[in-house]
Short mmCIF file of C-alpha atoms in Angstrom, two decimals:
data_model
loop_
_atom_site.label_atom_id
_atom_site.label_comp_id
_atom_site.label_asym_id
_atom_site.label_seq_id
_atom_site.Cartn_x
_atom_site.Cartn_y
_atom_site.Cartn_z
CA UNK A 1 34.60 48.23 -5.78
CA UNK A 2 33.62 45.42 -3.47
CA UNK A 3 35.17 41.98 -3.43
CA UNK A 4 35.04 39.16 -0.88
CA UNK A 5 38.36 37.91 0.49
CA UNK A 6 38.36 34.84 2.72
CA UNK A 7 34.70 35.40 3.46
CA UNK A 8 35.09 39.09 4.37
CA UNK A 9 33.88 41.98 2.24
CA UNK A 10 36.61 44.40 1.18
CA UNK A 11 36.41 47.70 -0.66
CA UNK A 12 39.39 48.12 -2.97
CA UNK A 13 40.49 50.07 -6.03
CA UNK A 14 40.76 48.21 -9.34
CA UNK A 15 44.02 46.28 -9.36
CA UNK A 16 45.66 42.98 -10.25
CA UNK A 17 45.74 40.04 -7.87
CA UNK A 18 49.46 40.60 -7.53
CA UNK A 19 48.91 44.21 -6.42
CA UNK A 20 46.17 43.14 -4.03
CA UNK A 21 48.49 40.57 -2.43
CA UNK A 22 51.05 43.34 -1.99
CA UNK A 23 48.48 45.38 -0.03
CA UNK A 24 48.15 42.59 2.51
CA UNK A 25 51.92 42.45 2.77
CA UNK A 26 52.25 38.81 1.94
CA UNK A 27 55.11 37.14 0.20
CA UNK A 28 53.16 35.29 -2.53
CA UNK A 29 55.47 32.26 -2.42
CA UNK A 30 53.89 29.95 0.18
CA UNK A 31 50.24 30.79 -0.51
CA UNK A 32 47.60 29.62 -2.95
CA UNK A 33 44.79 31.68 -4.41
CA UNK A 34 41.36 30.63 -5.60
CA UNK A 35 39.38 33.16 -7.65
CA UNK A 36 35.64 32.46 -7.82
CA UNK A 37 36.27 28.85 -6.74
CA UNK A 38 38.88 28.19 -9.45
CA UNK A 39 42.62 27.91 -8.71
CA UNK A 40 44.55 30.91 -9.93
CA UNK A 41 48.05 29.83 -11.00
CA UNK A 42 50.84 31.92 -9.54
CA UNK A 43 51.97 32.93 -13.02
CA UNK A 44 48.60 34.65 -13.58
CA UNK A 45 48.64 36.91 -10.50
CA UNK A 46 50.09 39.84 -12.42
CA UNK A 47 47.76 39.61 -15.42
CA UNK A 48 44.51 38.86 -13.59
CA UNK A 49 42.54 41.97 -12.62
CA UNK A 50 39.98 41.88 -9.86
CA UNK A 51 36.39 42.73 -10.72
CA UNK A 52 33.35 43.80 -8.72
CA UNK A 53 31.93 40.88 -6.75
CA UNK A 54 34.96 38.63 -7.14
CA UNK A 55 35.48 36.05 -4.44
CA UNK A 56 39.05 35.35 -3.41
CA UNK A 57 40.30 32.61 -1.16
CA UNK A 58 43.89 33.01 -0.01
CA UNK A 59 45.31 30.07 1.93
CA UNK A 60 48.57 28.80 3.28
CA UNK A 61 49.84 25.90 5.35
CA UNK A 62 49.35 25.77 9.11
CA UNK A 63 49.97 23.10 11.72
CA UNK A 64 47.71 20.07 11.36
CA UNK A 65 47.55 16.32 11.69
CA UNK B 1 70.06 -6.64 12.10
CA UNK B 2 67.89 -6.59 9.02
CA UNK B 3 66.73 -3.06 9.62
CA UNK B 4 69.09 -1.18 7.36
CA UNK B 5 67.59 -1.57 3.91
CA UNK B 6 64.00 -1.70 5.06
CA UNK B 7 62.74 1.16 2.92
CA UNK B 8 59.23 1.51 1.57
CA UNK B 9 57.54 3.37 -1.23
CA UNK B 10 54.47 5.50 -1.72
CA UNK B 11 53.65 6.06 -5.38
CA UNK B 12 57.24 5.26 -6.36
CA UNK B 13 58.81 7.60 -3.78
CA UNK B 14 61.11 5.86 -1.35
CA UNK B 15 61.12 6.54 2.39
CA UNK B 16 63.17 5.17 5.26
CA UNK B 17 61.08 6.26 8.22
CA UNK B 18 57.74 4.56 8.70
CA UNK B 19 56.54 7.19 11.15
CA UNK B 20 54.58 10.12 9.75
CA UNK B 21 53.81 13.02 12.06
CA UNK B 22 51.52 16.01 12.21
CA UNK B 23 52.45 19.62 12.88
CA UNK B 24 49.40 20.70 14.87
CA UNK B 25 48.86 21.70 18.49
CA UNK B 26 52.46 22.32 19.59
CA UNK B 27 53.29 25.03 22.10
CA UNK B 28 55.33 26.81 19.41
CA UNK B 29 57.07 26.16 16.09
CA UNK B 30 60.40 25.55 17.83
CA UNK B 31 58.98 22.71 19.90
CA UNK B 32 57.32 21.33 16.76
CA UNK B 33 60.62 21.34 14.88
CA UNK B 34 62.46 19.60 17.74
CA UNK B 35 59.75 16.93 18.06
CA UNK B 36 59.74 16.22 14.31
CA UNK B 37 63.53 15.95 14.39
CA UNK B 38 63.34 13.46 17.28
CA UNK B 39 60.63 11.44 15.54
CA UNK B 40 62.87 10.78 12.54
CA UNK B 41 59.83 11.28 10.30
CA UNK B 42 60.30 12.18 6.65
CA UNK B 43 56.64 12.89 5.89
CA UNK B 44 54.84 15.60 7.85
CA UNK B 45 51.22 16.59 7.58
CA UNK B 46 50.02 20.18 7.39
CA UNK B 47 46.59 21.80 7.18
CA UNK B 48 45.40 24.30 4.58
CA UNK B 49 43.76 27.39 6.06
CA UNK B 50 42.79 30.91 5.14
CA UNK B 51 45.52 33.52 5.54
CA UNK B 52 44.52 36.08 8.14
CA UNK B 53 44.63 39.14 5.94
CA UNK B 54 44.60 41.61 8.81
CA UNK B 55 47.44 39.89 10.70
CA UNK B 56 50.69 40.85 9.06
CA UNK B 57 52.99 38.64 11.09
CA UNK B 58 55.01 36.63 8.64
CA UNK B 59 56.05 33.64 10.69
CA UNK B 60 55.03 30.44 8.96
CA UNK B 61 55.55 26.86 9.99
CA UNK B 62 57.40 26.45 6.71
CA UNK B 63 60.14 28.68 8.19
CA UNK B 64 60.81 25.82 10.61
CA UNK B 65 60.71 22.89 8.19
CA UNK B 66 63.51 22.16 5.73
CA UNK B 67 61.54 21.16 2.64
CA UNK B 68 64.56 19.41 1.17
CA UNK B 69 64.36 17.04 4.09
CA UNK B 70 60.64 16.65 4.69
CA UNK B 71 57.83 15.73 2.33
CA UNK B 72 54.77 17.82 3.12
CA UNK B 73 51.49 15.97 3.22
CA UNK B 74 48.70 18.58 3.18
CA UNK B 75 45.44 17.35 4.68
CA UNK B 76 41.81 18.20 4.11
CA UNK B 77 40.98 18.28 7.82
CA UNK B 78 37.76 20.10 8.54
CA UNK B 79 36.17 19.19 5.20
CA UNK B 80 32.73 17.58 5.40
CA UNK B 81 32.01 17.26 1.68
CA UNK B 82 33.83 15.86 -1.35
CA UNK B 83 33.58 19.29 -2.98
CA UNK B 84 35.38 21.10 -0.13
CA UNK B 85 38.02 18.37 0.12
CA UNK B 86 38.76 18.54 -3.61
CA UNK B 87 39.02 22.35 -3.52
CA UNK B 88 41.37 22.11 -0.55
CA UNK B 89 43.60 19.61 -2.35
CA UNK B 90 43.80 21.81 -5.44
CA UNK B 91 44.83 24.77 -3.24
CA UNK B 92 47.37 22.60 -1.42
CA UNK B 93 48.97 21.53 -4.68
CA UNK B 94 49.17 25.13 -5.84
CA UNK B 95 50.74 26.25 -2.54
CA UNK B 96 53.02 23.27 -2.13
CA UNK B 97 55.65 21.34 -3.92
CA UNK B 98 54.02 18.01 -4.65
CA UNK B 99 50.75 16.31 -5.42
CA UNK B 100 50.68 14.26 -2.21
CA UNK B 101 47.47 14.79 -0.22
CA UNK B 102 46.03 13.27 2.91
CA UNK B 103 42.37 13.07 2.00
CA UNK B 104 39.92 13.19 4.87
CA UNK B 105 36.22 13.84 4.49
CA UNK B 106 34.58 13.88 7.88
CA UNK B 107 31.14 12.66 8.84
CA UNK B 108 30.53 14.49 12.10
CA UNK B 109 32.31 16.70 14.59
CA UNK B 110 31.91 14.47 17.59
CA UNK B 111 33.58 11.34 16.24
CA UNK B 112 35.51 12.79 13.27
CA UNK B 113 34.80 9.46 11.59
CA UNK B 114 35.09 9.52 7.80
CA UNK B 115 32.08 9.99 5.54
CA UNK B 116 32.80 7.02 3.28
CA UNK B 117 30.46 8.03 0.49
CA UNK B 118 31.98 11.49 0.14
CA UNK B 119 35.48 10.07 0.58
CA UNK B 120 35.07 7.74 -2.42
CA UNK B 121 33.64 10.59 -4.50
CA UNK B 122 36.57 12.90 -3.67
CA UNK B 123 39.18 10.16 -4.15
CA UNK B 124 37.89 9.40 -7.66
CA UNK B 125 38.11 13.06 -8.71
CA UNK B 126 41.56 13.61 -7.20
CA UNK B 127 43.09 10.47 -8.69
CA UNK B 128 41.83 11.59 -12.13
CA UNK B 129 43.47 14.98 -11.55
CA UNK B 130 46.82 13.32 -10.90
CA UNK B 131 47.00 13.64 -7.13
CA UNK B 132 48.79 11.06 -5.02
CA UNK B 133 45.89 10.32 -2.69
CA UNK B 134 46.39 8.95 0.82
CA UNK B 135 42.89 8.59 2.29
CA UNK B 136 42.04 8.54 5.97
CA UNK B 137 39.37 5.87 6.19
CA UNK B 138 37.44 3.74 8.63
CA UNK B 139 39.06 0.40 9.48
CA UNK B 140 36.87 -1.33 6.95
CA UNK B 141 38.53 -3.77 4.53
CA UNK B 142 35.85 -3.25 1.87
CA UNK B 143 36.33 0.55 1.93
CA UNK B 144 40.08 0.09 1.72
CA UNK B 145 39.71 -2.17 -1.29
CA UNK B 146 37.42 0.33 -3.01
CA UNK B 147 39.92 3.12 -2.35
CA UNK B 148 42.73 1.01 -3.79
CA UNK B 149 40.60 0.18 -6.85
CA UNK B 150 40.05 3.91 -7.42
CA UNK B 151 43.81 4.40 -7.59
CA UNK B 152 44.72 5.68 -4.14
CA UNK B 153 48.45 5.38 -3.41
CA UNK B 154 47.91 4.02 0.13
CA UNK B 155 45.08 3.45 2.57
CA UNK B 156 45.09 4.97 6.04
CA UNK B 157 42.60 3.21 8.33
CA UNK B 158 42.02 4.75 11.73
CA UNK B 159 43.14 2.87 14.82
CA UNK B 160 40.64 4.78 16.97
CA UNK B 161 38.99 8.23 16.74
CA UNK B 162 41.33 11.14 15.95
CA UNK B 163 42.97 12.47 19.09
CA UNK B 164 41.38 9.79 21.32
CA UNK B 165 44.59 7.96 22.23
CA UNK B 166 42.65 4.70 22.48
CA UNK B 167 45.15 2.71 20.44
CA UNK B 168 44.38 0.07 17.83
CA UNK B 169 40.77 -0.84 18.68
CA UNK B 170 40.32 -3.49 16.02
CA UNK B 171 43.58 -5.21 15.19
CA UNK B 172 41.69 -8.00 13.42
CA UNK B 173 40.24 -5.57 10.89
CA UNK B 174 43.69 -4.09 10.34
CA UNK B 175 44.98 -7.60 9.63
CA UNK B 176 42.19 -8.24 7.12
CA UNK B 177 42.93 -4.89 5.47
CA UNK B 178 46.59 -5.89 5.17
CA UNK B 179 45.51 -9.05 3.37
CA UNK B 180 42.97 -7.19 1.20
CA UNK B 181 45.08 -4.52 -0.47
CA UNK B 182 48.49 -4.27 -2.12
CA UNK B 183 49.06 -0.56 -1.53
CA UNK B 184 50.75 0.53 1.72
CA UNK B 185 48.57 0.41 4.84
CA UNK B 186 49.21 3.26 7.28
CA UNK B 187 47.41 3.41 10.61
CA UNK B 188 46.24 7.00 10.92
CA UNK B 189 44.77 8.27 14.19
CA UNK B 190 44.13 6.75 17.58
CA UNK B 191 47.68 6.16 18.80
CA UNK B 192 48.08 7.18 22.44
CA UNK B 193 51.52 5.95 23.41
CA UNK B 194 54.53 4.08 22.07
CA UNK B 195 53.12 0.56 22.50
CA UNK B 196 50.15 1.46 20.29
CA UNK B 197 52.51 2.39 17.46
CA UNK B 198 54.50 -0.79 18.00
CA UNK B 199 51.30 -2.87 17.83
CA UNK B 200 50.38 -1.29 14.48
CA UNK B 201 53.79 -2.15 13.09
CA UNK B 202 53.79 -5.67 14.58
CA UNK B 203 50.54 -6.32 12.71
CA UNK B 204 52.47 -5.66 9.52
CA UNK B 205 51.37 -2.13 8.72
CA UNK B 206 53.68 -0.17 6.44
CA UNK B 207 53.56 2.96 8.56
CA UNK B 208 51.87 4.93 11.33
CA UNK B 209 50.67 8.53 11.25
CA UNK B 210 50.08 10.50 14.43
CA UNK B 211 49.87 14.01 15.79
CA UNK B 212 48.18 14.41 19.18
CA UNK B 213 50.00 11.46 20.77
CA UNK B 214 53.22 13.47 20.36
CA UNK B 215 52.12 17.11 20.54
CA UNK B 216 49.79 16.46 23.48
CA UNK B 217 52.35 14.56 25.57
CA UNK B 218 53.79 16.29 28.63
CA UNK B 219 57.18 16.22 26.88
CA UNK B 220 56.47 16.11 23.14
CA UNK B 221 60.13 15.83 22.11
CA UNK B 222 60.69 12.80 24.36
CA UNK B 223 57.46 11.19 23.15
CA UNK B 224 58.53 11.75 19.55
CA UNK B 225 61.77 9.90 20.29
CA UNK B 226 59.76 7.10 21.94
CA UNK B 227 57.52 6.81 18.88
CA UNK B 228 60.57 6.69 16.63
CA UNK B 229 61.88 3.70 18.60
CA UNK B 230 58.46 2.04 18.88
CA UNK B 231 57.81 2.13 15.14
CA UNK B 232 61.25 0.71 14.43
CA UNK B 233 60.92 -1.93 17.16
CA UNK B 234 57.47 -2.95 15.97
CA UNK B 235 58.63 -3.20 12.38
CA UNK B 236 61.66 -5.25 13.33
CA UNK B 237 59.52 -7.60 15.44
CA UNK B 238 57.13 -8.03 12.53
CA UNK B 239 59.98 -8.93 10.21
CA UNK B 240 61.55 -11.21 12.81
CA UNK B 241 58.34 -13.25 13.01
CA UNK B 242 56.78 -13.63 16.42
CA UNK B 243 56.11 -16.98 18.14
CA UNK B 244 52.57 -18.33 18.07
CA UNK B 245 50.35 -17.66 21.08
CA UNK B 246 49.77 -20.78 23.19
CA UNK B 247 47.61 -21.33 26.23
CA UNK B 248 50.11 -23.40 28.22
CA UNK B 249 53.77 -23.10 29.10
CA UNK B 250 56.73 -24.37 27.10
CA UNK B 251 59.92 -24.63 29.16
CA UNK B 252 62.91 -22.65 27.95
CA UNK B 253 65.45 -24.75 29.90
CA UNK B 254 66.29 -28.40 29.09
CA UNK B 255 64.02 -30.94 30.70
CA UNK B 256 66.90 -33.42 31.03
CA UNK B 257 69.59 -33.27 33.73
CA UNK B 258 67.52 -31.69 36.42
CA UNK B 259 69.04 -32.67 39.82
CA UNK B 260 67.18 -34.98 42.08
#
């Protein structure tokens, strides 16, 4: 199925957000995830399953003023 | 010296250092960490950006910042609407450890001046959602009062455009702002060198926030140390109470007993 992650289309198998984050090899600790423009609490990563057309934003902190 | 117990508070949280620094535009994270150490800052700003999902390198600036020691102040830099700024703050709170946010809603790319209308809209939403909102604003006393009335924890008027290094362009407005609001007043943006930071503090500001003045200096670590001293010197001079400005001379030596 197709989803959009940080503005880029991705083709993935059905899986939870937690499993998706594992595919990008990211420690989920210092990031935040927005699913379809709503914050997804960290505690819901494992129980939230991605669906066709979902839009994910995955952010973290970078240098800034 | 009266400097020792001169702490200040933002939303009930006590800080000793009145210098707040950014984490952007350093040569590398090591230089950033050394500069922040030299600055003595306790509050450091960070930006919220998309993770590069194809780049698997794991180094994060958080690896270089001891979060027991520093309070992170995520910003909404790059946001041009209240909606984007609010979303960014919600993400920052989810990723971070506190509800402190530096709210900036920009009006255009050339000046990076705030869009006041959108700023007020975003501030109202964020305060309702329980954020501790520190807004970057124009040096306008009326705006600052409106932001305080909305429940912002501080106001952060610009000294000059972001990254310009022009210093405090309108010290008279900053003075009026200081008389207009009760929340802390932090000069954010425009500082170019140590004397600019000292001037902000001599005016009576509660703090100064800067990034480029340090990271863009030829020797950022040395400039951070200079800013540390300047903010403390300016604060101490403010508390000491300067002499009034006069047009003509007043002799420092006794007028009596001159030979002749």
